[in-house]
CSV table of C-alpha atoms in Angstrom, one decimal:
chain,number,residue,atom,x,y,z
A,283,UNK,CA,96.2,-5.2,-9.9
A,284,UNK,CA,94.2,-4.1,-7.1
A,285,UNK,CA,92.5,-0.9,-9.0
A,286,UNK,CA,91.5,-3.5,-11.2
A,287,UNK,CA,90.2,-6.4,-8.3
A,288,UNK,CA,88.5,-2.8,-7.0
A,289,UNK,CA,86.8,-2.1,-10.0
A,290,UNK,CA,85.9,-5.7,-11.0
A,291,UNK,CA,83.9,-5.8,-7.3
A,292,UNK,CA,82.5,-2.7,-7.7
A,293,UNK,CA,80.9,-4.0,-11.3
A,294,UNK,CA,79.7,-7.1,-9.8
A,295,UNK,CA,77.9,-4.4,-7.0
A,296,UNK,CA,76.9,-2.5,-9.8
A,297,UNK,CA,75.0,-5.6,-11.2
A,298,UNK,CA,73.6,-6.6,-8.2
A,299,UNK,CA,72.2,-3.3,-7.4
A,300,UNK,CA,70.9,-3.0,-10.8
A,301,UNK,CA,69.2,-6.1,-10.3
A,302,UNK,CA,67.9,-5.0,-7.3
A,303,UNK,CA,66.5,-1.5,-8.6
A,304,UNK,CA,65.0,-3.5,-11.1
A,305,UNK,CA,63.6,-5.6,-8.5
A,306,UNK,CA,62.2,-2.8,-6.4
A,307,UNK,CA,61.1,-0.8,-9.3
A,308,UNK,CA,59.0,-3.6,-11.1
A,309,UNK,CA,57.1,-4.1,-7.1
A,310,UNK,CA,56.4,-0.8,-7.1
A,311,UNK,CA,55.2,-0.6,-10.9
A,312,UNK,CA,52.9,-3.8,-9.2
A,313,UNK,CA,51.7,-1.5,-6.1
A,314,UNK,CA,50.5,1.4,-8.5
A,315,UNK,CA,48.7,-1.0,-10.5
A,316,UNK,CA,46.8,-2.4,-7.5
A,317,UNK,CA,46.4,1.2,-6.0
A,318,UNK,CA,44.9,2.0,-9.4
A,319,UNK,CA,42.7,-0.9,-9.4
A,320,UNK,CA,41.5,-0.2,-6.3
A,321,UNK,CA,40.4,3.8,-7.4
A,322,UNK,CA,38.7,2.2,-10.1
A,323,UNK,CA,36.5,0.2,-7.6
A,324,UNK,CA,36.2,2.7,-5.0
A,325,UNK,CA,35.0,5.4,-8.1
A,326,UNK,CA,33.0,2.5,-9.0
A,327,UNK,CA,31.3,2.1,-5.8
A,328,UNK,CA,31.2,5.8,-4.6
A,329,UNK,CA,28.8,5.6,-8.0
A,330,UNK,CA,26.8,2.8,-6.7
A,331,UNK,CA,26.5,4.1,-3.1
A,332,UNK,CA,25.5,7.4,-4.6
A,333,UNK,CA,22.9,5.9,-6.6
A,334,UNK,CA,21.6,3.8,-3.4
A,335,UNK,CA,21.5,7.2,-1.6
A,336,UNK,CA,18.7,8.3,-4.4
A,337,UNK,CA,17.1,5.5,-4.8
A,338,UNK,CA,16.9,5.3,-1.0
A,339,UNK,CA,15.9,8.7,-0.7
A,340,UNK,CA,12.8,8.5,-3.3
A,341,UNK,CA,11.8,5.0,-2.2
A,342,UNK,CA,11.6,7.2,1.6
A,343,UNK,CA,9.7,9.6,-0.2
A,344,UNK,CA,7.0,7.3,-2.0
A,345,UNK,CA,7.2,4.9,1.3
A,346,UNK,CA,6.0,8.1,3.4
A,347,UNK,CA,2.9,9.1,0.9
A,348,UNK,CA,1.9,5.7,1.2
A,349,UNK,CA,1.8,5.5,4.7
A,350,UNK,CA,0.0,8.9,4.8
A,351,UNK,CA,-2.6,7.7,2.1
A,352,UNK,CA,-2.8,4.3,4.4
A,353,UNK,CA,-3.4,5.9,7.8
A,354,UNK,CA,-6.0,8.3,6.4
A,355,UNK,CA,-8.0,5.5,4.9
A,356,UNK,CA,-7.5,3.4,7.7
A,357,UNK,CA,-8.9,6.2,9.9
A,358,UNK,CA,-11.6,6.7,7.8
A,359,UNK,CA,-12.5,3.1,7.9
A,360,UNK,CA,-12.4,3.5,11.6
A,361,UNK,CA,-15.0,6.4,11.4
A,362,UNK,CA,-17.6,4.6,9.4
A,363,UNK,CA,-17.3,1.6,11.5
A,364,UNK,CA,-18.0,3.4,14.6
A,365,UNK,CA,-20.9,5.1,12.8
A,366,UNK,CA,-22.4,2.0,11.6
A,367,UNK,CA,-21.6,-0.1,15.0
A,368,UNK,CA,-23.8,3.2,16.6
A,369,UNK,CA,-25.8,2.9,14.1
A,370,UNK,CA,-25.8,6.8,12.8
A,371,UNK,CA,-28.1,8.1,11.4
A,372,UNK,CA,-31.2,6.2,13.0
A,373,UNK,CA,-33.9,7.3,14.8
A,374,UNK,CA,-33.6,7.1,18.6
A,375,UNK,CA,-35.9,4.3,19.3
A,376,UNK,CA,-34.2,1.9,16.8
A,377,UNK,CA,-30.8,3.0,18.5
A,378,UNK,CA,-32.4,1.7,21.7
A,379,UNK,CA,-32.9,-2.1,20.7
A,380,UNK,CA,-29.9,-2.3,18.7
A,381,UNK,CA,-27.6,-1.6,21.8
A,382,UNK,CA,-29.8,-4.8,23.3
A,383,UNK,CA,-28.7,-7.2,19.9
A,384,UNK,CA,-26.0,-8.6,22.2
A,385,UNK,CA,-28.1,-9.4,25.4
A,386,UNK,CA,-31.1,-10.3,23.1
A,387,UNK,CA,-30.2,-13.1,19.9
A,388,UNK,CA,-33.4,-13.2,18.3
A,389,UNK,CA,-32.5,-9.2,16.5
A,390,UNK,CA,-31.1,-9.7,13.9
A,391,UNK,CA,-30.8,-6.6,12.4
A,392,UNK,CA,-31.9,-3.2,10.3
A,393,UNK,CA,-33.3,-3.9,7.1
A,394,UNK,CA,-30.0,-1.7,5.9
A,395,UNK,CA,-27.8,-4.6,7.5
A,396,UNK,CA,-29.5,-7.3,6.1
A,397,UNK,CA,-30.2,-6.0,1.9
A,398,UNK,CA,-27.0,-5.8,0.2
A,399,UNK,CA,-26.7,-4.1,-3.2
A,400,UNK,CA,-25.0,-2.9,-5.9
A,401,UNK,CA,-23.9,0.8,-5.9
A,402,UNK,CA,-25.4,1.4,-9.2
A,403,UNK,CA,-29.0,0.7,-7.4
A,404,UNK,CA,-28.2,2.1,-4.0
A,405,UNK,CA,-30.3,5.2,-4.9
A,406,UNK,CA,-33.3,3.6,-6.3
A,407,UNK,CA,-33.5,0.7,-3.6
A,408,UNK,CA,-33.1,3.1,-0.8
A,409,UNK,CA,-36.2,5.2,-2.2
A,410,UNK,CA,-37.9,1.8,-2.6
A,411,UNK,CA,-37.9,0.9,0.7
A,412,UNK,CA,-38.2,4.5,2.5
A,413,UNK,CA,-39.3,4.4,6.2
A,414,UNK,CA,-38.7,1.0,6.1
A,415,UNK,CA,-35.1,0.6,5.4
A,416,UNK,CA,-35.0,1.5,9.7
A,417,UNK,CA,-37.2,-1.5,10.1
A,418,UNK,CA,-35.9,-4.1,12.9
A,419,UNK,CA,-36.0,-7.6,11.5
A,420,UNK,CA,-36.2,-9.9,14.8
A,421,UNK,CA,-36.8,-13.9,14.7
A,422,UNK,CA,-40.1,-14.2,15.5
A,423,UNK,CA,-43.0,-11.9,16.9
A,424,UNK,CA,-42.2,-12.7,20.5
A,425,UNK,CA,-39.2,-11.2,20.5
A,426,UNK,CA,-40.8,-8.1,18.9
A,427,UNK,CA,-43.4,-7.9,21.0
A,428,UNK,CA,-40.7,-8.0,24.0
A,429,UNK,CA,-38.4,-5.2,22.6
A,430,UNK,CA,-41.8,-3.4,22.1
A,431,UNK,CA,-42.6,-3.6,25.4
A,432,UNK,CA,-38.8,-2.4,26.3
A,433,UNK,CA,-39.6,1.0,24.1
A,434,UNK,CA,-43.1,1.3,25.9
A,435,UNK,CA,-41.3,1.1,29.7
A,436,UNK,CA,-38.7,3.3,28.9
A,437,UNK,CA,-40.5,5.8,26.5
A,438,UNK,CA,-38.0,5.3,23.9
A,439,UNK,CA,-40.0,5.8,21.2
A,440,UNK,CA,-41.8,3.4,18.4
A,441,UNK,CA,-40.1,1.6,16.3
A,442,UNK,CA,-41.7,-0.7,13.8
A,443,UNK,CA,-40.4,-4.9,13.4
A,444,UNK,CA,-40.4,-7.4,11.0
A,445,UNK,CA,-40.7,-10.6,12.3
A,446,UNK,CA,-39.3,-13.4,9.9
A,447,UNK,CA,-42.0,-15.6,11.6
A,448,UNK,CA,-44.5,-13.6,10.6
A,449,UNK,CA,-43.6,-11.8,7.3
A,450,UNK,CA,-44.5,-13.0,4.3
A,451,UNK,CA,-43.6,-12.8,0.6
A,452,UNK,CA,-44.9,-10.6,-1.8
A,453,UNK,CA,-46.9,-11.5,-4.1
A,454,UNK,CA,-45.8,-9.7,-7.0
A,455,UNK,CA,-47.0,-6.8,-9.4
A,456,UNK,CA,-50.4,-7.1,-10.5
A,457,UNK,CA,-49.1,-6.8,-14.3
A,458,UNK,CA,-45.9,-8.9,-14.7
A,459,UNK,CA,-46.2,-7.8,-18.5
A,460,UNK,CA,-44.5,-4.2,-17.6
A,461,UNK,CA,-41.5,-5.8,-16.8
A,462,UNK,CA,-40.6,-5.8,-20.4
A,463,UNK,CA,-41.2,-2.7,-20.7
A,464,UNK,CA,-38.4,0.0,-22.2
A,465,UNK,CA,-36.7,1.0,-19.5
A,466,UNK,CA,-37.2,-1.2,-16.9
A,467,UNK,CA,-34.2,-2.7,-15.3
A,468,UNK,CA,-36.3,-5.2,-13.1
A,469,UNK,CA,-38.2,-5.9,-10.1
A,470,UNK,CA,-36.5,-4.1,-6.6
A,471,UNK,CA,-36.0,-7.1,-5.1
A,472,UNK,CA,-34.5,-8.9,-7.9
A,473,UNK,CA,-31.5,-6.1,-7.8
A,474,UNK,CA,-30.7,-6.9,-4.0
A,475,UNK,CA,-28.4,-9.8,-1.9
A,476,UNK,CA,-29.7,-10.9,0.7
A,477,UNK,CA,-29.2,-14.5,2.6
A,478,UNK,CA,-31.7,-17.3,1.8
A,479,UNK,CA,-33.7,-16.4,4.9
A,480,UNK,CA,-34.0,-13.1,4.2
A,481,UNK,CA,-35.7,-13.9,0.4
A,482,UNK,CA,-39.2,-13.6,1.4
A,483,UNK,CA,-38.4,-10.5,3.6
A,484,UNK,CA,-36.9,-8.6,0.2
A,485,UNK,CA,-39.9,-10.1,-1.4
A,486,UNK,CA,-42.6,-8.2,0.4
A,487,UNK,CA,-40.7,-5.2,0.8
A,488,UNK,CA,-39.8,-4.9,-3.1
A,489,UNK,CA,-41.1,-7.3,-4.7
A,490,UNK,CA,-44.0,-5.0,-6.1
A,491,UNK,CA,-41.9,-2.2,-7.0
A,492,UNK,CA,-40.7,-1.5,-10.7
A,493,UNK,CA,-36.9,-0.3,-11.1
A,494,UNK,CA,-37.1,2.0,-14.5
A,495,UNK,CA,-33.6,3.6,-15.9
A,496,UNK,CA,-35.0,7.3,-15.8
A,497,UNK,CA,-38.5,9.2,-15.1
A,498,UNK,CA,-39.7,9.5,-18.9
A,499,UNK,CA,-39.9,5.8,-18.9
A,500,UNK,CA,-41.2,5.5,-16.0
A,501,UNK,CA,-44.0,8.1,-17.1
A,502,UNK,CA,-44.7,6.2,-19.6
A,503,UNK,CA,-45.1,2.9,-18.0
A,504,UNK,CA,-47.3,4.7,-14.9
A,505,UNK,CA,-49.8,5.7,-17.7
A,506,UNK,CA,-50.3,3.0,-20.0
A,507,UNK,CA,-51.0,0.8,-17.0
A,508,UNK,CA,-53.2,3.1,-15.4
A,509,UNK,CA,-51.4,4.2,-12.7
A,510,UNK,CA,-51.7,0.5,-11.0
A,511,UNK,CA,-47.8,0.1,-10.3
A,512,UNK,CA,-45.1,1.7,-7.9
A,513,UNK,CA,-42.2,3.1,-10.0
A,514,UNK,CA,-38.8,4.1,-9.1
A,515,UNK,CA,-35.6,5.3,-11.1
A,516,UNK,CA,-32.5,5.1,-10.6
A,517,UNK,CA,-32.2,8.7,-9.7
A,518,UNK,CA,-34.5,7.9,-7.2
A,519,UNK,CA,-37.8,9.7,-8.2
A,520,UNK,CA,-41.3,7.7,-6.8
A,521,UNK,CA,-44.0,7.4,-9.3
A,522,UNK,CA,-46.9,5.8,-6.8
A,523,UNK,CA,-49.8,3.7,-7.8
A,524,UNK,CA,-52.6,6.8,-8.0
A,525,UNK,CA,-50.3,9.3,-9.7
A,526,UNK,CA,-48.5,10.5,-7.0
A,527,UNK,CA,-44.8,11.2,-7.7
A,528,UNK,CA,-42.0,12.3,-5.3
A,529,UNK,CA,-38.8,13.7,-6.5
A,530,UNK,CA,-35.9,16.1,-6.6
A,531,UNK,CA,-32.3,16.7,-5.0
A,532,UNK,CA,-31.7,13.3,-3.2
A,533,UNK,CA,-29.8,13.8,-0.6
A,534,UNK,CA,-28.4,10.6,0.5
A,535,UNK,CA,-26.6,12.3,3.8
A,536,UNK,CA,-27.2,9.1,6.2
A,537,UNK,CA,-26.5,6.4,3.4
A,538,UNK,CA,-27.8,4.0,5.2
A,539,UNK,CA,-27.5,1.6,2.7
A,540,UNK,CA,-24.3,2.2,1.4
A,541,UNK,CA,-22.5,1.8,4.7
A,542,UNK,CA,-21.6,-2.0,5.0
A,543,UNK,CA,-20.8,-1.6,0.9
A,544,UNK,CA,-18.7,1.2,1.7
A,545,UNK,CA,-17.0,-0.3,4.6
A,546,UNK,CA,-16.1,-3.5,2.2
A,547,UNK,CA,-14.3,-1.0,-0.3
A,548,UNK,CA,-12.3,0.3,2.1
A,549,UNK,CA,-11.4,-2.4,3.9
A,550,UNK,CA,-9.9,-4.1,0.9
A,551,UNK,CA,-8.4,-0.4,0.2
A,552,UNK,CA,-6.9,-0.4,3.2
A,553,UNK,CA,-5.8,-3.7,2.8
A,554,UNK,CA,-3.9,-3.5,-0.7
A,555,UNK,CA,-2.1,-0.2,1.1
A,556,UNK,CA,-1.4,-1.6,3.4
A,557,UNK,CA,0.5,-4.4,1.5
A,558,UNK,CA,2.2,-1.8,-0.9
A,559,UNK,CA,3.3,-0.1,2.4
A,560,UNK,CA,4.4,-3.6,3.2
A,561,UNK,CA,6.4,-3.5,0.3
A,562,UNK,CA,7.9,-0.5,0.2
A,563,UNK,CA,8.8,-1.2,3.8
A,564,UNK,CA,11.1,-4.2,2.4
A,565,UNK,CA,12.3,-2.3,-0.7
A,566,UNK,CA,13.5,0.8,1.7
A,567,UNK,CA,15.7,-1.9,4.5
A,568,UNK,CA,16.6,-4.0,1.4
A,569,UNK,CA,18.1,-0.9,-0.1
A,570,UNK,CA,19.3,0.1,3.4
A,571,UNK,CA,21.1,-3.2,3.2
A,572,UNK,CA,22.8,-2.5,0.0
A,573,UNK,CA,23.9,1.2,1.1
A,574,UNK,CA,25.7,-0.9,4.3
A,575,UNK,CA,27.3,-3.3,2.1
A,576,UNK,CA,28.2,-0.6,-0.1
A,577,UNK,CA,29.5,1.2,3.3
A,578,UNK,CA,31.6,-1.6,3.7
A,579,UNK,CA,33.4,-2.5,0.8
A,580,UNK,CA,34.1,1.4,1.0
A,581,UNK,CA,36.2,0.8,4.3
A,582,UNK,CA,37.7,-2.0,2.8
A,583,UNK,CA,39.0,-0.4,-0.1
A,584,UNK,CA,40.3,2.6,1.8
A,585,UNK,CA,42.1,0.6,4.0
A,586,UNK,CA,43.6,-1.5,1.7
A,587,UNK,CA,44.6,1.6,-0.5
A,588,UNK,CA,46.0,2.7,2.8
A,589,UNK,CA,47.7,-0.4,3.3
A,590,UNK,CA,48.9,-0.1,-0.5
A,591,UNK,CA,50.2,3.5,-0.3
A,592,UNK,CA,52.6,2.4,2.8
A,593,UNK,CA,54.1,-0.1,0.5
A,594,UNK,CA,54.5,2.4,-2.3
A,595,UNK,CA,56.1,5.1,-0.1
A,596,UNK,CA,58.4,2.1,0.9
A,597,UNK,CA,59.1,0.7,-2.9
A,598,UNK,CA,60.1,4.3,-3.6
A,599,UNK,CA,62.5,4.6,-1.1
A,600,UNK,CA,63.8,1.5,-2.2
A,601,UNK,CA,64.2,2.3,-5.7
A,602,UNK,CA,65.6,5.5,-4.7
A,603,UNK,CA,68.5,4.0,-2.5
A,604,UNK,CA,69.3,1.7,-4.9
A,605,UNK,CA,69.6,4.3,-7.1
A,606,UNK,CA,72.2,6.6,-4.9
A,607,UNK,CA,73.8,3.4,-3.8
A,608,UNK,CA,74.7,3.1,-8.0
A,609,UNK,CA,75.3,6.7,-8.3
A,610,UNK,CA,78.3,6.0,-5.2
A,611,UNK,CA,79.4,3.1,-6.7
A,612,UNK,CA,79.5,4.8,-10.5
A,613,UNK,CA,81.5,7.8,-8.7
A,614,UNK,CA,84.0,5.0,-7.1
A,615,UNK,CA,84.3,3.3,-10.0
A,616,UNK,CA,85.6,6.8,-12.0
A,617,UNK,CA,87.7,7.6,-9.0
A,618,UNK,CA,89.5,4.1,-9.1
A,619,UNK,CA,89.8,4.4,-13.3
A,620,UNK,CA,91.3,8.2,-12.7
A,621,UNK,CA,93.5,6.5,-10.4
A,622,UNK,CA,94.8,3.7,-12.3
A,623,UNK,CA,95.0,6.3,-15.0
């Protein structure tokens, strides 16, 4: 009767504990899963950080050749200001008064500051005006005659002004009928900007020059009317009234007129690289932002796998007791059966 109470309390154990294992082992089936899980995201994201990490690395790359391309131009930029602000390229006298614009209003400028065109024309416009694209445009004749008298008392030179007060319009070719001519492209002064007060000024120094497209034209035109009218191409050859022409390699080395049209470009240059730099500036910390996040998540993981993998190593032990504490109780159980035997 007792080997038999015996082995009805060891069956009852035996139940228990196999409840138990079962237990144990279906947590730690649970903990696998989740460690699994979690090697799926942290493959996952080791993926995405290494794609960040190239990403990051070309957006570094195309972030530094903009900045190279920006701080070139922008010292470029520099450079032709401070020429044109010195005003390179001049002769000495007209140097002299333009340092005095700012103690003197009534200068208003170079005839290259003033006459704005477009690049297409800068040749033939610049041939057009010759000598006189150095000539100072002031107000009115007083205040020429008093920066004339400044060259004279400090031997600076001569220089020749254009007072607005005092200068005219043109009064046009003598045969308005060339203008339709094949070839021309207009009248010089009708190519140019200039401000409303300045109109008359462009008249009279352009107003009677033709603009042709090339020198046969203009050939042409010179000797069907005579050789009455003042010719230039766009490759800058001079056909003057009398038959006199002037031509060659133009060599524009001072571009005097193509400064303040020059300095425009590359100010809005400038300007758009300096907003793609912008750009790429945000794109590099925004990716930045998603390597750290990615960073994170990363730690997170790890320490819950670490976490995770403490739990395991525990459920295993579990499952494993339970399973000697059956194997005892399986080895009692025969022991008490031999003995009631």
């Amino acid at each position: 009767a007792q080997l038999n109470q015996q082995k009805l309390s060891l069956r009852g154990e035996e139940q228990q504990q196999q409840k138990d294992r079962e237990e144990a082992q279906a947590r730690h089936q649970k903990i696998e899963e989740k460690i699994q899980k979690l090697r799926a995201v942290q493959e996952d994201k080791g993926q995405e950080l290494q794609r960040l990490q190239g990403q990051l690395e070309e957006e570094k790359k195309q972030f530094e050749i903009g900045s190279t391309t920006y701080h070139r131009e922008e010292s470029r930029l520099e450079s032709l200001v401070n020429l044109t602000e010195r005003y390179e390229g001049y002769g000495n006298s007209i140097r002299r008064v333009m340092e005095q614009k700012k103690k003197v209003p009534g200068i208003l400028g170079v005839v290259a500051d003033i006459i704005k065109v477009d690049k297409e024309y800068e040749i033939a416009i610049e041939t057009a005006l010759g000598g006189s694209i150095q000539n100072i445009v002031t107000d009115t004749e007083e205040t020429a005659k008093r920066m004339i008298d400044f060259l004279k008392r400090n031997r600076y030179g001569r220089a020749t002004f254009l007072p607005l007060t005092g200068i005219g319009g043109g009064r046009g070719i003598s045969r308005p009928e060339a203008l339709r001519e094949k070839g021309v492209v207009g009248l010089a002064n009708t190519l140019v900007k200039v401000e409303e007060q300045y109109r008359e000024l462009a008249e009279n120094l352009l107003g009677r020059t033709i603009v042709v497209d090339n020198i046969d034209h203009g050939i042409a035109i010179a000797r069907k009317y005579r050789q009455t009218l003042r010719l230039v191409t766009l490759e800058g050859e001079l056909l003057n009234p009398g038959g006199s022409m002037t031509g060659g390699a133009f060599k524009n080395s001072s571009n005097l007129l193509s400064r303040r049209r020059e300095i425009e470009e590359f100010e809005k240059t400038v300007a758009m690289l300096k907003s793609d730099m912008d750009a790429m500036e945000k794109d590099v910390s925004r990716v930045k932002a998603e390597r750290g996040t990615c960073y994170n998540a990363i730690d997170e993981i790890q320490q819950e796998l670490r976490k995770a993998s403490v739990l395991e190593n525990t459920a295993k032990m579990n499952v494993e007791q339970t399973r000697v504490r059956m194997e005892e109780g399986k080895q009692r159980l025969d022991g008490y059966a031999s003995e009631q035997k």
